[in-house]
Amino acid sequence: MCGIIGYIGKRNAKDFLIEGLRRLEYRGYDSAGMAVMKDGRIFLTKAVGKVAELESKIRGDARQAMLGIAHTRWATHGKPSETNAHPHADCFGNLSLVHNGIVENYQELRDMLVGKGHRFVSETDSEVIAHLVEEELKSCEFEDAFTRALSALQGTYGVAMMGVSDPEKLFVARKGSPLVIGVGTDEYLVASDVSAMVGHVSKVIYLEDGEMAIIDLQGYRVKTLDHELLEKEEQILEWSQEQAQKGGHPHFMIKEILEQPKSFEDALRGRLLVEEGLAKLGGLMPVEERLRKIDRIVIASCGTSYHAGLAGEYMLEEYAGIPVEVEYASEFRYRKSLIDERTAVIALSQSGETADTLAAVREAKRKGALTLGVVNVVGSTIARETDAGIYNHAGPEVSVASTKAFTSQLAILALLTLYFGRMRGMSLVTGKRIAEGLRMLPSLIEKVAEQSEPIKKMAKKYQDTPHFLYLGRKYNMPIALEGALKIKEIAYVPAQGYPTGEMKHGPIALIDEQSLCLFIAPKDSVYEKSISGLEEIKARGGRVIVITTEGNEAIGGKADEVILIPKTLELLTPILSIIPLQLFAYHMSVAKGYDVDRPRNLAKSVTVE
Ligand code: G6P
């Protein structure tokens, strides 16, 4: 979605704002804009398209100011255009505002303000906030006008604002859209995402819903909208600048795919007790007694995280013996889900900000369930609103198509399987076997990722395939779904993911000489059953790439291509079988010349419904 960045300090705001926008571009990128305050005047620059377009348009005084705000936009109300790009202004350009979220009552507010003579230039909901503040300024100072305007809004916002009547301050607030303040030496940054400020500040403050802050060179004050002063804790920002950059790779996606041995290990670090066959999950300690009493788990998530949840269901039911249901978070919030205080609802979310998943957490809480977050972004809304949770520690994931967050979610679900399993009768021997299997995985993931070059050749060879079918059985069924999602997301090719056994109930009709099937069949308990599906495809002239276990080279006689993965425990195979499918989608997107990290129409973090 949209990204916000702001700067106040003694250095050149433009440099911080442009760099911050570049790092935020992955959230939304149909247009961008920047406003700076210099000598009591606001200088505004906007551009449609990439941040580079914006930068090339910045001229004169706008290049040398010490206070400013900027925004990358992903259209919700109003088409992508310079007029609709943020920052927005009041009638006379005396204030400037950037906004994430949705003002639900904007039409009503706009009508009221037009009635009072305000002139609107954009089609956005955000512009009403600027005019509301302008209206309030007729009877009070900027700080009060800001809070009064926000109090009139229904919906969600993360906002940053500045005005010529109080020209040395930056005003920010949050309700439903993230807003973080970065504390540096004699300077402050504000952003919707910490990745925009890593390397510049070492401490951050996360604003909560209903909180605002006023920042100047002397410091900051955090208050409620009712003017109650708050003491906020400054937290250490651990992510390094290097982590947030591409590290020499052409795209974030390939960097993140190749980082998986490390991100997987980081998810296990300090949590896996191999000798005891246990998982130590510090984040769950406060709710451990309650967890002993739960009789059901519901996993709520979206997109790639949903597919991780499906694999988690199979692990948890088989080894921990707890009934598990995986729900699309967008459905959970609207249907009547039968949950109570003996249900644990696990929200799986890389960003921790997905609106549907957050809504599911709130709904689950209302129904009395215990809520747990499995989240990558530290301090994100889901992390803070759940009763307890586990961080992925995968580091920033920038590419829109999720890869390392997915495998680290699988790592945590495997740890949860050990945790619940050993609590509920799993033997020491089984616990040790799973723990040992997990410990071995980083080096096995590395081995699979080494096949990037041959997979690149396959992607080129099959580049013109009009449609793909991904099939997998049992633990690899969710991987078929995830593989198909990846190729849809970044290579824009129609693809279906199905359980292998379902092929004969429909998808088989799609098979012809043009189609390509990615067939996941490791040597596991369902291998023999799967292979009959392979025969059925070949009999109909379909082309097949098989992903199977090392030592099963004989399958080559039945397939067009073979990709081998090392042997591991059956429940852990998805962690290896997904890697070639991520690489295949990546290389296919590159071969087709697409913008891999920023696929069309998609956003990394969907913070609106
Ligand atoms: C968006 C992204 C997907 C992601 C999904 C869930 O649709 O494009 O890559 O899987 O949101 O995101 P979350 O941050 O909740 O895991």
Tab-separated table of N, CA and C in Angstrom, residues 455-555:
chain	number	residue	atom	x	y	z
A	455	ILE	N	17.515	-24.361	-13.179
A	455	ILE	CA	16.090	-23.969	-13.140
A	455	ILE	C	15.858	-22.755	-14.046
A	456	LYS	N	16.858	-21.876	-14.085
A	456	LYS	CA	16.763	-20.716	-14.992
A	456	LYS	C	16.634	-21.195	-16.448
A	457	LYS	N	17.422	-22.219	-16.801
A	457	LYS	CA	17.351	-22.749	-18.178
A	457	LYS	C	15.956	-23.306	-18.454
A	458	MET	N	15.408	-24.016	-17.458
A	458	MET	CA	14.054	-24.574	-17.648
A	458	MET	C	13.042	-23.444	-17.837
A	459	ALA	N	13.166	-22.386	-17.018
A	459	ALA	CA	12.212	-21.272	-17.113
A	459	ALA	C	12.262	-20.679	-18.520
A	460	LYS	N	13.474	-20.535	-19.051
A	460	LYS	CA	13.609	-19.962	-20.408
A	460	LYS	C	12.972	-20.894	-21.435
A	461	LYS	N	13.253	-22.193	-21.262
A	461	LYS	CA	12.741	-23.181	-22.216
A	461	LYS	C	11.199	-23.166	-22.275
A	462	TYR	N	10.579	-23.002	-21.104
A	462	TYR	CA	9.116	-23.080	-21.047
A	462	TYR	C	8.459	-21.703	-20.954
A	463	GLN	N	9.222	-20.702	-21.345
A	463	GLN	CA	8.789	-19.317	-21.201
A	463	GLN	C	7.452	-18.998	-21.881
A	464	ASP	N	7.162	-19.706	-22.989
A	464	ASP	CA	5.942	-19.365	-23.730
A	464	ASP	C	4.743	-20.240	-23.363
A	465	THR	N	4.893	-21.012	-22.303
A	465	THR	CA	3.784	-21.881	-21.887
A	465	THR	C	2.556	-21.031	-21.539
A	466	PRO	N	1.393	-21.360	-22.102
A	466	PRO	CA	0.223	-20.501	-21.842
A	466	PRO	C	-0.445	-20.737	-20.481
A	467	HIS	N	-0.319	-21.952	-19.949
A	467	HIS	CA	-0.877	-22.157	-18.599
A	467	HIS	C	-0.151	-23.292	-17.866
A	468	PHE	N	-0.142	-23.163	-16.567
A	468	PHE	CA	0.575	-24.122	-15.729
A	468	PHE	C	-0.383	-24.812	-14.766
A	469	LEU	N	-0.036	-26.054	-14.475
A	469	LEU	CA	-0.774	-26.779	-13.443
A	469	LEU	C	0.245	-27.238	-12.403
A	470	TYR	N	-0.002	-26.918	-11.149
A	470	TYR	CA	0.881	-27.337	-10.058
A	470	TYR	C	0.139	-28.375	-9.228
A	471	LEU	N	0.767	-29.525	-9.057
A	471	LEU	CA	0.105	-30.588	-8.297
A	471	LEU	C	0.998	-31.079	-7.161
A	472	GLY	N	0.381	-31.397	-6.040
A	472	GLY	CA	1.112	-31.962	-4.912
A	472	GLY	C	0.134	-32.652	-3.993
A	473	ARG	N	0.617	-33.627	-3.254
A	473	ARG	CA	-0.272	-34.390	-2.381
A	473	ARG	C	0.192	-34.257	-0.932
A	474	LYS	N	-0.730	-34.366	0.006
A	474	LYS	CA	-0.476	-34.324	1.445
A	474	LYS	C	0.353	-33.086	1.800
A	475	TYR	N	1.537	-33.234	2.396
A	475	TYR	CA	2.288	-32.048	2.828
A	475	TYR	C	2.644	-31.118	1.674
A	476	ASN	N	2.637	-31.648	0.472
A	476	ASN	CA	3.016	-30.815	-0.674
A	476	ASN	C	1.830	-30.243	-1.433
A	477	MET	N	0.615	-30.505	-0.946
A	477	MET	CA	-0.546	-29.883	-1.577
A	477	MET	C	-0.469	-28.353	-1.424
A	478	PRO	N	-0.192	-27.833	-0.211
A	478	PRO	CA	-0.096	-26.366	-0.097
A	478	PRO	C	1.035	-25.787	-0.958
A	479	ILE	N	2.052	-26.602	-1.213
A	479	ILE	CA	3.176	-26.112	-2.028
A	479	ILE	C	2.740	-25.970	-3.487
A	480	ALA	N	1.842	-26.857	-3.923
A	480	ALA	CA	1.291	-26.711	-5.275
A	480	ALA	C	0.537	-25.372	-5.366
A	481	LEU	N	-0.235	-25.057	-4.346
A	481	LEU	CA	-0.991	-23.793	-4.339
A	481	LEU	C	-0.038	-22.597	-4.334
A	482	GLU	N	0.994	-22.701	-3.512
A	482	GLU	CA	1.940	-21.587	-3.385
A	482	GLU	C	2.776	-21.427	-4.665
A	483	GLY	N	3.173	-22.539	-5.269
A	483	GLY	CA	3.937	-22.461	-6.528
A	483	GLY	C	3.113	-21.764	-7.608
A	484	ALA	N	1.831	-22.119	-7.687
A	484	ALA	CA	0.954	-21.506	-8.695
A	484	ALA	C	0.756	-20.015	-8.397
A	485	LEU	N	0.646	-19.681	-7.122
A	485	LEU	CA	0.486	-18.258	-6.759
A	485	LEU	C	1.708	-17.456	-7.193
A	486	LYS	N	2.892	-18.015	-6.951
A	486	LYS	CA	4.125	-17.300	-7.305
A	486	LYS	C	4.160	-16.977	-8.793
A	487	ILE	N	3.837	-17.962	-9.639
A	487	ILE	CA	3.962	-17.735	-11.088
A	487	ILE	C	2.890	-16.760	-11.567
A	488	LYS	N	1.712	-16.800	-10.933
A	488	LYS	CA	0.664	-15.827	-11.275
A	488	LYS	C	1.129	-14.420	-10.900
A	489	GLU	N	1.653	-14.294	-9.660
A	489	GLU	CA	1.999	-12.974	-9.124
A	489	GLU	C	3.040	-12.255	-9.966
A	490	ILE	N	4.120	-12.962	-10.334
A	490	ILE	CA	5.237	-12.215	-10.935
A	490	ILE	C	5.479	-12.525	-12.403
A	491	ALA	N	4.926	-13.648	-12.930
A	491	ALA	CA	5.126	-13.937	-14.359
A	491	ALA	C	3.813	-13.775	-15.127
A	492	TYR	N	2.735	-13.463	-14.423
A	492	TYR	CA	1.423	-13.170	-15.018
A	492	TYR	C	0.937	-14.289	-15.947
A	493	VAL	N	1.202	-15.532	-15.577
A	493	VAL	CA	0.728	-16.651	-16.383
A	493	VAL	C	-0.389	-17.348	-15.600
A	494	PRO	N	-1.517	-17.640	-16.265
A	494	PRO	CA	-2.572	-18.371	-15.560
A	494	PRO	C	-2.024	-19.693	-15.018
A	495	ALA	N	-2.261	-19.960	-13.756
A	495	ALA	CA	-1.737	-21.193	-13.151
A	495	ALA	C	-2.726	-21.688	-12.109
A	496	GLN	N	-2.862	-22.996	-12.058
A	496	GLN	CA	-3.751	-23.612	-11.067
A	496	GLN	C	-2.923	-24.455	-10.120
A	497	GLY	N	-3.211	-24.374	-8.854
A	497	GLY	CA	-2.585	-25.264	-7.886
A	497	GLY	C	-3.658	-26.196	-7.362
A	498	TYR	N	-3.394	-27.485	-7.363
A	498	TYR	CA	-4.415	-28.463	-6.957
A	498	TYR	C	-3.797	-29.606	-6.159
A	499	PRO	N	-4.583	-30.259	-5.311
A	499	PRO	CA	-4.114	-31.531	-4.757
A	499	PRO	C	-4.037	-32.532	-5.918
A	500	THR	N	-2.987	-33.332	-5.959
A	500	THR	CA	-2.802	-34.255	-7.079
A	500	THR	C	-4.065	-35.091	-7.332
A	501	GLY	N	-4.672	-35.569	-6.278
A	501	GLY	CA	-5.839	-36.449	-6.418
A	501	GLY	C	-7.049	-35.752	-7.010
A	502	GLU	N	-7.089	-34.434	-6.948
A	502	GLU	CA	-8.223	-33.685	-7.486
A	502	GLU	C	-8.110	-33.458	-8.989
A	503	MET	N	-6.918	-33.734	-9.540
A	503	MET	CA	-6.697	-33.442	-10.955
A	503	MET	C	-7.776	-34.074	-11.829
A	504	LYS	N	-8.111	-35.322	-11.482
A	504	LYS	CA	-9.072	-36.043	-12.335
A	504	LYS	C	-10.484	-35.473	-12.230
A	505	HIS	N	-10.718	-34.570	-11.265
A	505	HIS	CA	-12.068	-34.009	-11.114
A	505	HIS	C	-12.216	-32.664	-11.818
A	506	GLY	N	-11.365	-32.352	-12.745
A	506	GLY	CA	-11.518	-31.070	-13.450
A	506	GLY	C	-10.285	-30.632	-14.204
A	507	PRO	N	-9.190	-30.325	-13.468
A	507	PRO	CA	-8.027	-29.755	-14.158
A	507	PRO	C	-7.488	-30.627	-15.282
A	508	ILE	N	-7.746	-31.912	-15.252
A	508	ILE	CA	-7.233	-32.799	-16.296
A	508	ILE	C	-7.721	-32.354	-17.682
A	509	ALA	N	-8.867	-31.674	-17.691
A	509	ALA	CA	-9.407	-31.199	-18.970
A	509	ALA	C	-8.510	-30.136	-19.599
A	510	LEU	N	-7.672	-29.509	-18.798
A	510	LEU	CA	-6.802	-28.446	-19.318
A	510	LEU	C	-5.542	-28.997	-19.974
A	511	ILE	N	-5.277	-30.281	-19.761
A	511	ILE	CA	-3.981	-30.806	-20.204
A	511	ILE	C	-3.946	-31.064	-21.704
A	512	ASP	N	-2.947	-30.455	-22.348
A	512	ASP	CA	-2.684	-30.717	-23.770
A	512	ASP	C	-1.185	-30.531	-23.998
A	513	GLU	N	-0.737	-30.530	-25.225
A	513	GLU	CA	0.704	-30.447	-25.509
A	513	GLU	C	1.287	-29.093	-25.093
A	514	GLN	N	0.426	-28.091	-24.967
A	514	GLN	CA	0.886	-26.748	-24.610
A	514	GLN	C	1.094	-26.578	-23.111
A	515	SER	N	0.381	-27.386	-22.324
A	515	SER	CA	0.391	-27.157	-20.874
A	515	SER	C	1.669	-27.703	-20.249
A	516	LEU	N	1.995	-27.164	-19.100
A	516	LEU	CA	3.145	-27.664	-18.350
A	516	LEU	C	2.690	-27.912	-16.915
A	517	CYS	N	3.025	-29.100	-16.436
A	517	CYS	CA	2.661	-29.419	-15.052
A	517	CYS	C	3.913	-29.471	-14.187
A	518	LEU	N	3.852	-28.768	-13.069
A	518	LEU	CA	4.917	-28.851	-12.073
A	518	LEU	C	4.420	-29.858	-11.044
A	519	PHE	N	5.059	-31.004	-11.031
A	519	PHE	CA	4.522	-32.142	-10.288
A	519	PHE	C	5.414	-32.429	-9.076
A	520	ILE	N	4.874	-32.223	-7.885
A	520	ILE	CA	5.700	-32.366	-6.678
A	520	ILE	C	5.463	-33.762	-6.097
A	521	ALA	N	6.488	-34.600	-6.181
A	521	ALA	CA	6.309	-35.987	-5.727
A	521	ALA	C	7.577	-36.500	-5.041
A	522	PRO	N	7.860	-36.000	-3.824
A	522	PRO	CA	9.015	-36.561	-3.119
A	522	PRO	C	8.737	-38.014	-2.726
A	523	LYS	N	9.775	-38.757	-2.417
A	523	LYS	CA	9.593	-40.158	-2.011
A	523	LYS	C	9.054	-40.176	-0.589
A	524	ASP	N	7.755	-40.022	-0.441
A	524	ASP	CA	7.157	-40.003	0.893
A	524	ASP	C	6.043	-41.045	0.956
A	525	SER	N	5.213	-40.972	1.989
A	525	SER	CA	4.210	-42.022	2.185
A	525	SER	C	3.157	-42.051	1.077
A	526	VAL	N	3.059	-40.980	0.265
A	526	VAL	CA	2.027	-40.957	-0.776
A	526	VAL	C	2.636	-40.976	-2.185
A	527	TYR	N	3.921	-41.303	-2.241
A	527	TYR	CA	4.609	-41.258	-3.538
A	527	TYR	C	3.925	-42.142	-4.588
A	528	GLU	N	3.671	-43.385	-4.225
A	528	GLU	CA	3.113	-44.322	-5.207
A	528	GLU	C	1.783	-43.803	-5.754
A	529	LYS	N	0.960	-43.268	-4.839
A	529	LYS	CA	-0.348	-42.734	-5.254
A	529	LYS	C	-0.157	-41.575	-6.220
A	530	SER	N	0.861	-40.765	-5.947
A	530	SER	CA	1.059	-39.579	-6.782
A	530	SER	C	1.453	-39.954	-8.197
A	531	ILE	N	2.284	-40.973	-8.308
A	531	ILE	CA	2.859	-41.298	-9.606
A	531	ILE	C	1.796	-41.664	-10.644
A	532	SER	N	0.685	-42.248	-10.188
A	532	SER	CA	-0.361	-42.573	-11.170
A	532	SER	C	-0.873	-41.284	-11.824
A	533	GLY	N	-0.884	-40.185	-11.067
A	533	GLY	CA	-1.299	-38.890	-11.631
A	533	GLY	C	-0.356	-38.451	-12.738
A	534	LEU	N	0.923	-38.709	-12.515
A	534	LEU	CA	1.935	-38.344	-13.518
A	534	LEU	C	1.692	-39.103	-14.827
A	535	GLU	N	1.394	-40.405	-14.675
A	535	GLU	CA	1.119	-41.233	-15.865
A	535	GLU	C	-0.082	-40.662	-16.629
A	536	GLU	N	-1.090	-40.225	-15.882
A	536	GLU	CA	-2.301	-39.713	-16.541
A	536	GLU	C	-2.004	-38.463	-17.369
A	537	ILE	N	-1.104	-37.629	-16.862
A	537	ILE	CA	-0.766	-36.398	-17.606
A	537	ILE	C	0.014	-36.761	-18.875
A	538	LYS	N	0.992	-37.639	-18.704
A	538	LYS	CA	1.818	-38.009	-19.863
A	538	LYS	C	0.958	-38.667	-20.947
A	539	ALA	N	0.000	-39.488	-20.501
A	539	ALA	CA	-0.868	-40.176	-21.465
A	539	ALA	C	-1.652	-39.172	-22.314
A	540	ARG	N	-1.849	-37.952	-21.796
A	540	ARG	CA	-2.606	-36.934	-22.540
A	540	ARG	C	-1.700	-35.909	-23.224
A	541	GLY	N	-0.421	-36.246	-23.306
A	541	GLY	CA	0.505	-35.394	-24.054
A	541	GLY	C	1.027	-34.194	-23.290
A	542	GLY	N	0.692	-34.076	-22.002
A	542	GLY	CA	1.154	-32.925	-21.213
A	542	GLY	C	2.645	-32.989	-20.902
A	543	ARG	N	3.264	-31.818	-20.753
A	543	ARG	CA	4.684	-31.784	-20.387
A	543	ARG	C	4.789	-31.663	-18.865
A	544	VAL	N	5.837	-32.277	-18.305
A	544	VAL	CA	5.914	-32.329	-16.836
A	544	VAL	C	7.324	-32.052	-16.323
A	545	ILE	N	7.402	-31.196	-15.311
A	545	ILE	CA	8.637	-31.066	-14.529
A	545	ILE	C	8.349	-31.720	-13.182
A	546	VAL	N	9.130	-32.731	-12.831
A	546	VAL	CA	8.877	-33.422	-11.559
A	546	VAL	C	9.882	-32.961	-10.509
A	547	ILE	N	9.382	-32.698	-9.316
A	547	ILE	CA	10.261	-32.411	-8.181
A	547	ILE	C	10.213	-33.641	-7.279
A	548	THR	N	11.329	-34.309	-7.152
A	548	THR	CA	11.334	-35.545	-6.366
A	548	THR	C	12.613	-35.642	-5.536
A	549	THR	N	12.724	-36.740	-4.800
A	549	THR	CA	13.819	-36.884	-3.848
A	549	THR	C	15.069	-37.440	-4.518
A	550	GLU	N	16.239	-36.950	-4.091
A	550	GLU	CA	17.521	-37.475	-4.592
A	550	GLU	C	17.510	-38.990	-4.484
A	551	GLY	N	18.060	-39.659	-5.471
A	551	GLY	CA	18.073	-41.128	-5.465
A	551	GLY	C	16.957	-41.673	-6.326
A	552	ASN	N	16.003	-40.793	-6.706
A	552	ASN	CA	14.867	-41.246	-7.508
A	552	ASN	C	15.030	-40.807	-8.970
A	553	GLU	N	16.274	-40.812	-9.425
A	553	GLU	CA	16.560	-40.335	-10.783
A	553	GLU	C	15.774	-41.121	-11.841
A	554	ALA	N	15.387	-42.357	-11.507
A	554	ALA	CA	14.670	-43.206	-12.470
A	554	ALA	C	13.403	-42.540	-12.982
A	555	ILE	N	12.869	-41.631	-12.224
A	555	ILE	CA	11.629	-40.975	-12.638
A	555	ILE	C	11.821	-40.219	-13.950
